Coordinates of C-alpha atoms and ligand atoms in Angstrom, one line a residue:
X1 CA 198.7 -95.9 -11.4
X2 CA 200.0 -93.0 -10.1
X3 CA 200.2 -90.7 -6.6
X4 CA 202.1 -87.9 -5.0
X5 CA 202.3 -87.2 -1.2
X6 CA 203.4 -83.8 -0.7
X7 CA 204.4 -81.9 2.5
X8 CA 205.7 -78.6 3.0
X9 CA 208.0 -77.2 6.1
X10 CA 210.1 -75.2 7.5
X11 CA 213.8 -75.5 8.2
X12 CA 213.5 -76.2 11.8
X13 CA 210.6 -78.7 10.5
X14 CA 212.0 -79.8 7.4
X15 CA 209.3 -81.2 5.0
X16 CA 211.9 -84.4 4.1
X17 CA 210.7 -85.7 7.9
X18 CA 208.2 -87.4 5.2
X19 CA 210.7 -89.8 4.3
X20 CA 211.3 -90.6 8.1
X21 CA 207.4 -90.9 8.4
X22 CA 207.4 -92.8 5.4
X23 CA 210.0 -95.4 6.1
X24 CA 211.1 -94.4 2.8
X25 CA 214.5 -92.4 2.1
X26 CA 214.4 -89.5 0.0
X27 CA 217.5 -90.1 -1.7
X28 CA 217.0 -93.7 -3.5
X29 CA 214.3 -94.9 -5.3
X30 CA 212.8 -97.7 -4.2
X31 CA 210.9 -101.1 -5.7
X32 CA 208.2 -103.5 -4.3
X33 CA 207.1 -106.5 -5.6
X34 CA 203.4 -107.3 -5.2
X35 CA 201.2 -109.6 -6.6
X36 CA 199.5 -107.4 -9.1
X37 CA 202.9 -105.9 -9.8
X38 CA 205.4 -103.8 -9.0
X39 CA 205.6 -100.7 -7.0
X40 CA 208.1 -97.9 -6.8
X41 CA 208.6 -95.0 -4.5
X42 CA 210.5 -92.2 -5.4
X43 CA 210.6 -88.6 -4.4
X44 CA 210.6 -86.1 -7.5
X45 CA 211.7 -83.4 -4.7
X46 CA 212.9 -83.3 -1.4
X47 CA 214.1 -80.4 0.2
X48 CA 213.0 -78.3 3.7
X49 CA 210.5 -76.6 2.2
X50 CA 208.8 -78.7 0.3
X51 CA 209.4 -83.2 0.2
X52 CA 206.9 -85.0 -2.6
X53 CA 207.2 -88.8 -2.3
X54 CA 205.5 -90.5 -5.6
X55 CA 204.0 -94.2 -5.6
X56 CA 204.0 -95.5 -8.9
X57 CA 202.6 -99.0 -9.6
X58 CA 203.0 -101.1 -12.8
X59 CA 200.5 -103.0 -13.0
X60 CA 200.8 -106.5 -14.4
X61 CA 197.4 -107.6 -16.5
X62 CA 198.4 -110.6 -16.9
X63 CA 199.1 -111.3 -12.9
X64 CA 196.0 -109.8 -12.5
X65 CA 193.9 -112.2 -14.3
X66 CA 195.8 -115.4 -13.7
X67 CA 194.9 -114.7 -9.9
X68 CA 191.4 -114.4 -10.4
X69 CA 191.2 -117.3 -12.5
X70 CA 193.3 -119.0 -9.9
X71 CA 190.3 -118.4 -7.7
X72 CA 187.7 -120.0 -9.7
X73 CA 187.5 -117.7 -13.2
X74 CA 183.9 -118.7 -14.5
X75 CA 183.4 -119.2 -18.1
X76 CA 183.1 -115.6 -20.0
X77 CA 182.0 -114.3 -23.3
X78 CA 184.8 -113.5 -25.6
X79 CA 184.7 -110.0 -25.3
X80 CA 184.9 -109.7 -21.0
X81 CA 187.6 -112.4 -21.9
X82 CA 189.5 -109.7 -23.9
X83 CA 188.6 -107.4 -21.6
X84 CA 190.4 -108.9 -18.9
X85 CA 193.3 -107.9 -20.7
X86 CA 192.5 -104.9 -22.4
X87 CA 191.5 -102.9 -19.7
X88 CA 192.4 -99.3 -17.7
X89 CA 193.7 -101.1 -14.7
X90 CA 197.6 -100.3 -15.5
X91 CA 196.4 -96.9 -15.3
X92 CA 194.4 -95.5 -13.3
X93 CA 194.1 -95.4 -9.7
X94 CA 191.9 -98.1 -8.2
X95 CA 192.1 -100.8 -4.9
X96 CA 195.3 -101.6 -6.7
X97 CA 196.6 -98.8 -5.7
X98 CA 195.2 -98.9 -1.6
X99 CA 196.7 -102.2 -1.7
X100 CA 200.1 -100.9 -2.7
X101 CA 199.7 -98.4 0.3
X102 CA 198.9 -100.7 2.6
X103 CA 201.8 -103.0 1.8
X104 CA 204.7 -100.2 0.8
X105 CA 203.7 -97.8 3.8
X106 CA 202.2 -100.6 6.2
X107 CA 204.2 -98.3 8.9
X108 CA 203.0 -95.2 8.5
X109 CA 199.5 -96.3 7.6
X110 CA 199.8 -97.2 11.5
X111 CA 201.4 -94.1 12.7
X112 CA 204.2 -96.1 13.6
X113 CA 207.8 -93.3 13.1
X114 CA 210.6 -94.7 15.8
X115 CA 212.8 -91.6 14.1
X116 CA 210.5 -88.8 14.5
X117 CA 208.0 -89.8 16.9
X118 CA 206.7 -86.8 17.5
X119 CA 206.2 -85.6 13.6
X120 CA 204.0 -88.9 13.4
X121 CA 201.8 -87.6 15.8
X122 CA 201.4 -83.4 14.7
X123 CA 199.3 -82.8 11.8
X124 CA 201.4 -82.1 8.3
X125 CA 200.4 -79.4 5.5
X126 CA 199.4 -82.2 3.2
X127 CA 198.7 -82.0 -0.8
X128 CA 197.7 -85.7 -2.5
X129 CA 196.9 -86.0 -5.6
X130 CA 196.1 -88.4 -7.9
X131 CA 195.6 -87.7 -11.3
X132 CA 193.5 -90.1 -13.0
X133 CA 191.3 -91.6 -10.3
X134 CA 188.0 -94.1 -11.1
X135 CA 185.6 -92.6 -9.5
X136 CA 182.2 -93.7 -9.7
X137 CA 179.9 -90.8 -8.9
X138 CA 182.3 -88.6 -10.1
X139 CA 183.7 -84.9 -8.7
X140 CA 180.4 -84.7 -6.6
X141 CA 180.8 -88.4 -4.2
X142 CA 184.7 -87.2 -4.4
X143 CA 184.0 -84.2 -2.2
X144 CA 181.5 -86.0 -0.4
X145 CA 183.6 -88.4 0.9
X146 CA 187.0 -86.6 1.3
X147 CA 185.4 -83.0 2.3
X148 CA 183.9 -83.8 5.6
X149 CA 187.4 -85.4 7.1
X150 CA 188.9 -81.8 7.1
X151 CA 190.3 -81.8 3.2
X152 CA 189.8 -79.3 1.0
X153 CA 189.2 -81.0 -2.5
X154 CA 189.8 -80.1 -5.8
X155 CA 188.1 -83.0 -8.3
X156 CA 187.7 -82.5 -11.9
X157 CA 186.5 -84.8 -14.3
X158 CA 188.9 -85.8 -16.8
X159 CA 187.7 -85.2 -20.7
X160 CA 187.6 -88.4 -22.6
X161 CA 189.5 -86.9 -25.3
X162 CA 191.0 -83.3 -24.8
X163 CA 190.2 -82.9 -28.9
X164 CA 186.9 -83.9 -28.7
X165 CA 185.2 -82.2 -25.5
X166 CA 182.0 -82.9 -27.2
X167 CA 182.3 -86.4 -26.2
X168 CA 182.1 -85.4 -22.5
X169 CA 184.0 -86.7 -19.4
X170 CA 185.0 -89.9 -18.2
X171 CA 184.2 -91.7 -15.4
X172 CA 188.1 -90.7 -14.3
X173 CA 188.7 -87.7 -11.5
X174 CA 191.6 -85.9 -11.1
X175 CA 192.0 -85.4 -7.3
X176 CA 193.9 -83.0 -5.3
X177 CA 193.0 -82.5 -1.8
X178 CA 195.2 -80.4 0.4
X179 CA 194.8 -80.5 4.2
X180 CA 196.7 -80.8 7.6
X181 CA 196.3 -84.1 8.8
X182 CA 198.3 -86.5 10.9
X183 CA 200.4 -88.3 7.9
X184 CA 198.5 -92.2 9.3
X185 CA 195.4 -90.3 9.1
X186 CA 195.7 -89.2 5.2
X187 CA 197.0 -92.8 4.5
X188 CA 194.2 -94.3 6.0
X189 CA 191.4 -92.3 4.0
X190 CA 193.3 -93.3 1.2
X191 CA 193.3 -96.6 1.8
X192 CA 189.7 -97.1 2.1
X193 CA 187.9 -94.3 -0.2
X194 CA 190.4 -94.7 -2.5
X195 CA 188.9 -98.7 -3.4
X196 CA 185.2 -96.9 -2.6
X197 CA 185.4 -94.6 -5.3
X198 CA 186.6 -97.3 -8.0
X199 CA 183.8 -99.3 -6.6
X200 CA 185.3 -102.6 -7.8
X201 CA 187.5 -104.4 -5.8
X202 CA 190.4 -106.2 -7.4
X203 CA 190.7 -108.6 -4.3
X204 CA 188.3 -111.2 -2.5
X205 CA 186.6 -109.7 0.0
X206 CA 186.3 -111.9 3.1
X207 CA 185.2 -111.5 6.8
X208 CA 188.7 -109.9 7.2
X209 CA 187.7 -107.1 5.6
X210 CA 185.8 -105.6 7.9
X211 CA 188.7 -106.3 10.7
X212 CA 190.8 -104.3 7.9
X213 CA 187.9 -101.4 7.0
X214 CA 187.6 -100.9 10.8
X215 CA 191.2 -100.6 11.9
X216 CA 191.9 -98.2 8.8
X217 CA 188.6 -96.1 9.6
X218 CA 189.4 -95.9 13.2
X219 CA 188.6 -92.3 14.4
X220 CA 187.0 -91.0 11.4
X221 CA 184.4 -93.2 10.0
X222 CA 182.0 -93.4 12.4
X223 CA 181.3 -90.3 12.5
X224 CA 181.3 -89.7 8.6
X225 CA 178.1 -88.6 6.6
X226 CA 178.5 -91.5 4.1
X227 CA 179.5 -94.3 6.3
X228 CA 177.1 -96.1 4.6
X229 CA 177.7 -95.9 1.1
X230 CA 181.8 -96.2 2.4
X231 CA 181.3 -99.6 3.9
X232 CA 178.6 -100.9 1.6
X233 CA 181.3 -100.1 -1.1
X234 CA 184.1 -100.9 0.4
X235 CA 182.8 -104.5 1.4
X236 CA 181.8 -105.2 -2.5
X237 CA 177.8 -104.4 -1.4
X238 CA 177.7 -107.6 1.1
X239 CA 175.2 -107.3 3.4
X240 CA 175.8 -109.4 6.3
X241 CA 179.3 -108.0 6.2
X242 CA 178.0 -104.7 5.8
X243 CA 175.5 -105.2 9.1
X244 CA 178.3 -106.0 11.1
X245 CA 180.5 -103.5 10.2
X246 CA 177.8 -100.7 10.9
X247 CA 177.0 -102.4 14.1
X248 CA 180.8 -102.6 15.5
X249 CA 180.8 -99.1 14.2
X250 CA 178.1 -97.8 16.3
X251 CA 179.8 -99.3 19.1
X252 CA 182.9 -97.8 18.2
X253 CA 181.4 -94.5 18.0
X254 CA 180.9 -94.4 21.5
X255 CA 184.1 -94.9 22.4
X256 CA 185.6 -93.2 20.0
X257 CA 188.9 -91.2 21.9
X258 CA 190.3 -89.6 19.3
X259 CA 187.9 -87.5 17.4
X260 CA 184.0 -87.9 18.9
X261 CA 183.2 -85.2 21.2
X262 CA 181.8 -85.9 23.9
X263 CA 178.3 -84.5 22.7
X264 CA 177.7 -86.7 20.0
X265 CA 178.5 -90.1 22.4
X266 CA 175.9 -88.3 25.1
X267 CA 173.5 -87.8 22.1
X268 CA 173.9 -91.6 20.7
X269 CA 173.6 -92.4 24.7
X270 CA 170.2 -90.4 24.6
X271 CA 168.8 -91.7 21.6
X272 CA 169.8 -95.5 22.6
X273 CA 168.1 -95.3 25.6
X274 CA 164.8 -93.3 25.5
X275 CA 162.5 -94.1 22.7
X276 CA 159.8 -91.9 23.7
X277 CA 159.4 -88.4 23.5
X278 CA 162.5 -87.2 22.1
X279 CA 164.9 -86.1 25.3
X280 CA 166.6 -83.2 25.3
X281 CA 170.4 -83.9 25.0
X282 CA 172.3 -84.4 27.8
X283 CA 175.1 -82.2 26.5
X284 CA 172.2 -79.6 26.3
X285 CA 171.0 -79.9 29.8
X286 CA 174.8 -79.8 30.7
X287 CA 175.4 -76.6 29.0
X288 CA 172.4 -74.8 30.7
X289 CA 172.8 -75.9 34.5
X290 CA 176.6 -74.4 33.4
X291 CA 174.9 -71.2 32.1
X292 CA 172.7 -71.1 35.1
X293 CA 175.3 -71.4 37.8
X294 CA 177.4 -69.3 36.2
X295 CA 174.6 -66.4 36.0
X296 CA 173.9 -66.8 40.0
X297 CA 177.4 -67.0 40.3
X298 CA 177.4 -63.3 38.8
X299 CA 180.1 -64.1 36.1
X300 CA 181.4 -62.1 33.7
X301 CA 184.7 -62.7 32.5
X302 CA 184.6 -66.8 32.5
X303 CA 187.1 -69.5 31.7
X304 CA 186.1 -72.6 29.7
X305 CA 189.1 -75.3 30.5
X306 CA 189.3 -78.1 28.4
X307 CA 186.8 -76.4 25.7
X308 CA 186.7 -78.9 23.2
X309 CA 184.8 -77.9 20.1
X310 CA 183.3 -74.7 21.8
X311 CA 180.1 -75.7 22.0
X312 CA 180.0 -73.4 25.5
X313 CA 181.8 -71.1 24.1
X314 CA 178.8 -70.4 22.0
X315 CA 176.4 -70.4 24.2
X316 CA 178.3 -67.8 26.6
X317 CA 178.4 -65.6 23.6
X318 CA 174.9 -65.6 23.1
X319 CA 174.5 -63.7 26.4
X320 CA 175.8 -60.6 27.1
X321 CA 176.3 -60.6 30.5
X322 CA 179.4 -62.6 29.8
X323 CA 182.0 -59.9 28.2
X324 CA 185.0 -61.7 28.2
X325 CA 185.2 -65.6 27.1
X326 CA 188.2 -67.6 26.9
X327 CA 188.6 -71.5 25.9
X328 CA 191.4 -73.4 26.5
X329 CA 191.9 -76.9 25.4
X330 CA 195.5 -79.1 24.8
X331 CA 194.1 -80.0 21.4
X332 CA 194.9 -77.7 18.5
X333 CA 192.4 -79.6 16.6
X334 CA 189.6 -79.0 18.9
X335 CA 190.4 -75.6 18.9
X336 CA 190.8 -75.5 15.1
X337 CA 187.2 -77.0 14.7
X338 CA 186.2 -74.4 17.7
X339 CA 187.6 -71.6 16.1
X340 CA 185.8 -72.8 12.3
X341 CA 182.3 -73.2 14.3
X342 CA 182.3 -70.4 15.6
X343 CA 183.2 -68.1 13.0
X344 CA 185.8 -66.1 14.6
X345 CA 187.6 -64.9 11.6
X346 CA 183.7 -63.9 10.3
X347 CA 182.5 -62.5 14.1
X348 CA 182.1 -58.8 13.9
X349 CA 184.8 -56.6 15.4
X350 CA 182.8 -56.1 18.9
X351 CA 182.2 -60.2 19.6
X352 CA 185.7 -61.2 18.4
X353 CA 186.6 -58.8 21.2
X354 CA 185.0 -61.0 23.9
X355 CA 186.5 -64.2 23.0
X356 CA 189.4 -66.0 22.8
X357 CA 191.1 -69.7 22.4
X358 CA 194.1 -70.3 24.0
X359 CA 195.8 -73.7 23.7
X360 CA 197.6 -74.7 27.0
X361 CA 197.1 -77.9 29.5
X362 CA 195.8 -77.8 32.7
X363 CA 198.4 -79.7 34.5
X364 CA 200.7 -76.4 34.1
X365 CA 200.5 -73.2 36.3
X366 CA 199.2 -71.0 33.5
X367 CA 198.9 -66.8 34.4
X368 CA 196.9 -66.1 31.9
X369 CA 194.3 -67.9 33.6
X370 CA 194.7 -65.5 36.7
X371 CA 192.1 -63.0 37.3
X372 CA 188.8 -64.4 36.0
X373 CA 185.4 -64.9 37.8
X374 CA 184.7 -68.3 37.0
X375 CA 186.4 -71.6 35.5
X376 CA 184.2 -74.6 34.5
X377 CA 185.7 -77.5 33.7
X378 CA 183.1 -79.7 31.5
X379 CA 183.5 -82.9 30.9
X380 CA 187.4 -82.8 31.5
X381 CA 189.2 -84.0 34.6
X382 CA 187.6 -87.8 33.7
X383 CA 190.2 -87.1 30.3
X384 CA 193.5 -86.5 32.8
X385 CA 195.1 -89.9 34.5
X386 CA 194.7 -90.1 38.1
X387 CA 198.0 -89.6 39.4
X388 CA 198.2 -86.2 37.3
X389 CA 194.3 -84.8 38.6
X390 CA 196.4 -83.0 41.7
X391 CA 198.6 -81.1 39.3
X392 CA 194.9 -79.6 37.6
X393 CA 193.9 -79.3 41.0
X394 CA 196.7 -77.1 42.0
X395 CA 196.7 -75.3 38.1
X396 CA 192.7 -74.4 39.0
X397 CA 192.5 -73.7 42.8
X398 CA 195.8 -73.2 43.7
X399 CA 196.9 -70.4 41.1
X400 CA 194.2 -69.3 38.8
X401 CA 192.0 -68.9 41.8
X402 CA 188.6 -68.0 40.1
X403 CA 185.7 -67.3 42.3
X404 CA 183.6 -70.3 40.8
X405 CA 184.5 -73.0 40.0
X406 CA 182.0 -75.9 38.0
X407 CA 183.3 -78.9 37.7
X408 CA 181.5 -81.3 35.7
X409 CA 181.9 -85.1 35.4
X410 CA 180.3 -88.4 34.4
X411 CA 178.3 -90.4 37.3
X412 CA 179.3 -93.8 36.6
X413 CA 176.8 -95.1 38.9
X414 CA 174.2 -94.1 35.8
X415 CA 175.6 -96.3 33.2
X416 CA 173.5 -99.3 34.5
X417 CA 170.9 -97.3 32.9
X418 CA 172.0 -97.1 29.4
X419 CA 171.2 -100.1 27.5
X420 CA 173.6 -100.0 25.3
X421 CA 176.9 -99.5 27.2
X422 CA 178.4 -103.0 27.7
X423 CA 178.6 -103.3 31.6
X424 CA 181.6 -102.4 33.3
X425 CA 182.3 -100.0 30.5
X426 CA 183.3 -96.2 30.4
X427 CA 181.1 -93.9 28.4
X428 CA 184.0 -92.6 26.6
X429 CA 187.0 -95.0 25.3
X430 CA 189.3 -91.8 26.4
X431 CA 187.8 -91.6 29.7
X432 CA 190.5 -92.1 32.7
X433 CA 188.5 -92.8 35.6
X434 CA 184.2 -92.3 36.4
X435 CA 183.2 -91.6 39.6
X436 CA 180.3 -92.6 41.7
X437 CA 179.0 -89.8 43.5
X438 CA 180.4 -90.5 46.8
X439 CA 184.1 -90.5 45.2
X440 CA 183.2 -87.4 43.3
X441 CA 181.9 -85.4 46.6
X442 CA 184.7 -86.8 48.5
X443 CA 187.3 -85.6 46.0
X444 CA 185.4 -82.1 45.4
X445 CA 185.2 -81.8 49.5
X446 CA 189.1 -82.4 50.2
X447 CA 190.2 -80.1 47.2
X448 CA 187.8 -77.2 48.6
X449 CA 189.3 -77.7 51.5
X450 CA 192.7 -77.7 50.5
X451 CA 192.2 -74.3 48.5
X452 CA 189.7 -72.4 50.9
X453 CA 186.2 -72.8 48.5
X454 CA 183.1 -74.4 49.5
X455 CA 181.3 -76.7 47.7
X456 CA 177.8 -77.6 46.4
X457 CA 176.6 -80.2 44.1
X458 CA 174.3 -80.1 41.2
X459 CA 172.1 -82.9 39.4
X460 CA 172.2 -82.5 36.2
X461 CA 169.8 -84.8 33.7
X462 CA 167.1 -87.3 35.4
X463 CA 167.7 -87.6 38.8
X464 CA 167.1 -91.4 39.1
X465 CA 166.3 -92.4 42.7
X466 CA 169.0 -95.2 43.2
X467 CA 171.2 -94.2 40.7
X468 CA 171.8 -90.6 40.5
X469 CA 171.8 -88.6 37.6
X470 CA 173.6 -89.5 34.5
X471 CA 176.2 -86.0 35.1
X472 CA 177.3 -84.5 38.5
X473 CA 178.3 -81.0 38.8
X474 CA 180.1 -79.4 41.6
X475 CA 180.0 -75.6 42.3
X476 CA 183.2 -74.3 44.1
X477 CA 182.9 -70.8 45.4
X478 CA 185.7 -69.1 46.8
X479 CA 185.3 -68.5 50.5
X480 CA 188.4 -67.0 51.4
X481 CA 189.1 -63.7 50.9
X482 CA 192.0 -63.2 51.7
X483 CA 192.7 -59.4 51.1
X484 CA 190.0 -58.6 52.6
X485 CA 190.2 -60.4 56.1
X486 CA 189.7 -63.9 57.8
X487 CA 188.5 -67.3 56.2
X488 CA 184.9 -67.0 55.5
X489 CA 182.0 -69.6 54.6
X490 CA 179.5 -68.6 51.8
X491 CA 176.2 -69.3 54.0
X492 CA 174.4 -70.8 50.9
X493 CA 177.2 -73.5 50.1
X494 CA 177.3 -74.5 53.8
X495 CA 173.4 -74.3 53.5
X496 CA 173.5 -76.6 50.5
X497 CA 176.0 -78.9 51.4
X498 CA 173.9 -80.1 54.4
X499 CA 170.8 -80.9 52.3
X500 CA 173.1 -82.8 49.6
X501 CA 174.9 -84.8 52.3
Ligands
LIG601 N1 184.3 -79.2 27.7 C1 183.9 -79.8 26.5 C2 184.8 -80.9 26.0 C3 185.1 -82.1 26.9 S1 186.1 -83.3 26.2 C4 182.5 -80.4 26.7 O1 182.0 -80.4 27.8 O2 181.9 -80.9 25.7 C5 187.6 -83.1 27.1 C6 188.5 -82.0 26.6 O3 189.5 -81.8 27.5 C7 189.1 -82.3 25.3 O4 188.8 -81.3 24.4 C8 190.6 -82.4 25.6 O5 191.4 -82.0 24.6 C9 190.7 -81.6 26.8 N2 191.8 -81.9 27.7 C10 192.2 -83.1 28.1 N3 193.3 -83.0 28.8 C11 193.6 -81.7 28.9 C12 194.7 -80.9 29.5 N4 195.6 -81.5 30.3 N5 194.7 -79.6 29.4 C13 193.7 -79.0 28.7 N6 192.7 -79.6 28.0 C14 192.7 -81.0 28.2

């Protein structure tokens, strides 16, 4: 059994940081005694450019069998008997093979790197490849399963006998998938589909299992299109252990930090809670008191801080009136996925024109956010720690200086109302802080004050009487001007702000 890890970099990021991020030097070769076996790492190349580290496992048969007879090895006909022995295991790739991983590279399958912290957290160019892999389902499941968690695949079914093609394929794969991923990440989608595509674990599945599926699927399966047929698999088809794992999924799922956006947790939130008439998404009524304010604000050139996936972005384009768009977000993979959804490399010459993503974080004084009309900030300031909120604050309304500003933010007060949410919980596991309304309105009030805006606030979903409404948006207009004269107060924010109070 048999797979290559490759990387590729540059010499001021040389690609033989794998070995750092592997726990595993370049220069020797290395051995590992399992139960099944032993497995070696070595690394056919290693230079700046380019670093491929290679896990080989020699299977032992015998082992193999001896431990599952040690386990209570039922009486078998002759032939499974032989089997047993006489079998592909030594190989192909299979849950021997994850389990190797998880023992040789128990490190890096955590994202643990002491040397090179930071390369353990960036995203690699990646190539895996494995080249006979069991895979029941064959090429089709493999992309399935690999495709939506940002690989590109390449799975072709291996010929029984390269002679013969008339005697079709086998039910082997050979897999390449090339991607940029965070090193941990690619491990850990190893690790599980790896076993889910061989579809017949080698080891007992217990209760710990789904401790073990869970922890390796953090941040990605939740959200996956064939979470299903992944943890039904995975668990050897058992049900009860396959209930629980869905259901500590779906909880994970909303409060998912790394990879959920925040849409999807509002939309799980939504369809939770109301089981009437289907609601209209909370991330959609979001977007369109944005739009709104923003078109009585008179925008036209408008910044979207902390833009996520671009989901606003979208919608902005979709009018007109706004003719020039830029997102910003910290997270190169949210913009990566923005930049993909959006189509900009497809977008004709005269929309590309109007848009832009621009990484950057918005506890930095930033120029190129001068000049604009109007900021929003969706969904964002809840994602900053407290003590760093005044740095924003001065990044926003200190130097950027739009004339509207929206901020937008979670009314925590609401949560009583969604079922689901365990009390005293946040809606997001990445959330900071929420805010009932009064600490909202006495934050927004202080920083308008501080920069010369007034301020107004917005419901935005069902307005509950006690509780509020499940988002609060405030609207911060600019009411100095200060080239033109004196301090003045927009009469309709003053106007407003006495009804809201
Ligand atoms: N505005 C989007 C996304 C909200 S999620 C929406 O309404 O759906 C919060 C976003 O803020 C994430 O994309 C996160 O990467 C970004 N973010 C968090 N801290 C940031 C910072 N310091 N600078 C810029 N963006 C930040």
């Amino acid at each position: 059994m048999f797979l290559t890890i490759s990387a590729t970099g540059t010499p001021e990021r040389p690609a033989t940081d794998l070995g750092f991020l592997l726990h595993k030097h370049p220069e020797s070769a290395q051995a590992f005694t399992t139960s099944y076996g032993t497995a070696h790492v070595l690394y056919p190349e290693a230079s700046a450019e380019r670093c491929t580290a290679a896990l080989l496992l020699d299977v032992d048969p015998v082992a193999l069998v001896r431990r599952r007879q040690g386990r209570g090895g039922q009486g078998r006909s002759p032939d499974a008997a032989l089997a047993q022995y006489v079998n592909d295991r030594p190989y192909a790739a299979s849950s021997l093979l994850a389990v190797a991983l998880g023992t040789v590279f128990s490190s890096a399958l955590r994202g643990v790197c002491k040397a090179r912290p930071e390369r353990a957290e960036e995203p690699l160019p990646l190539r895996v490849e494995v080249p006979v892999l069991p895979a029941r389902g064959g090429p089709d499941l493999v992309r399935r399963l690999f495709a939506p968690l940002g690989w590109t695949v390449g799975a072709e079914q291996v010929g029984l006998d390269a002679t013969f093609p008339e005697w079709g394929g086998s039910r082997y794969v050979r897999l390449v998938l090339e991607g940029e991923l965070r090193l941990a990440r690619a491990l850990r989608h190893l690790y599980v589909l790896l076993p889910v595509l061989d579809d017949a674990k080698h080891y007992w599945v217990s209760a710990d299992e789904v401790d073990k599926l869970l922890r390796a699927g953090e941040g990605w399966l939740a959200g996956h299109p064939e979470q299903h047929l992944i943890t039904s698999r995975y668990l050897a088809r058992r049900r009860s252990l396959t209930r629980e794992a869905s259901q500590r999924l779906e909880l994970a799922r909303l409060a998912d930090a790394d990879d959920t956006d925040v849409e999807e947790i509002d939309n799980a939130v939504d369809e939770a809670t109301d089981t009437e008439e289907k609601p209209v998404p909370l991330a959609v009524r979001r977007r369109a008191a944005i739009l709104d304010a923003l078109r009585s604000a008179g925008a036209a050139r408008v910044l979207d801080l902390g833009c996520g996936q671009g989901q606003l972005v979208h919608e902005l384009l979709k009018d007109a009136r706004f003719t020039e768009i830029v997102g910003l977000d910290v997270s190169v993979r949210a913009l990566t996925v923005a930049a993909r959804r959006l189509g900009l490399e497809r977008m004709g010459e005269r929309q590309a024109a109007r848009v832009r993503l621009v990484q950057g974080s918005l506890v930095y004084t930033d120029k190129r956010l001068k000049g604009y009309d109007a900021a929003v900030l969706s969904e964002v300031i809840e994602h900053l720690d407290l003590p760093r909120l005044p740095a924003l604050e001065y990044a926003v309304f200190g130097s950027a200086r739009p004339r509207t500003v929206l901020v937008t933010t979670p009314n925590v007060e609401y949560n009583v109302r969604w079922e689901t949410l365990p009390a005293g919980h946040v809606r997001h596991g990445d959330h900071r802080f929420e805010w009932t309304r009064e600490e909202f309105r006495g934050w927004a009030e202080r920083v308008a004050a501080r920069h010369g805006y007034g301020v107004r606030h917005v419901p935005v979903g069902p307005d509950d009487p006690e509780v509020g409404p499940p988002t609060q948006m405030a609207v911060f207009t600019l009411s100095e001007r200060p080239t033109t004269g004196p301090a003045t107060t927009d009469p309709t924010t003053t106007e407003k702000e006495a009804t809201a109070a």
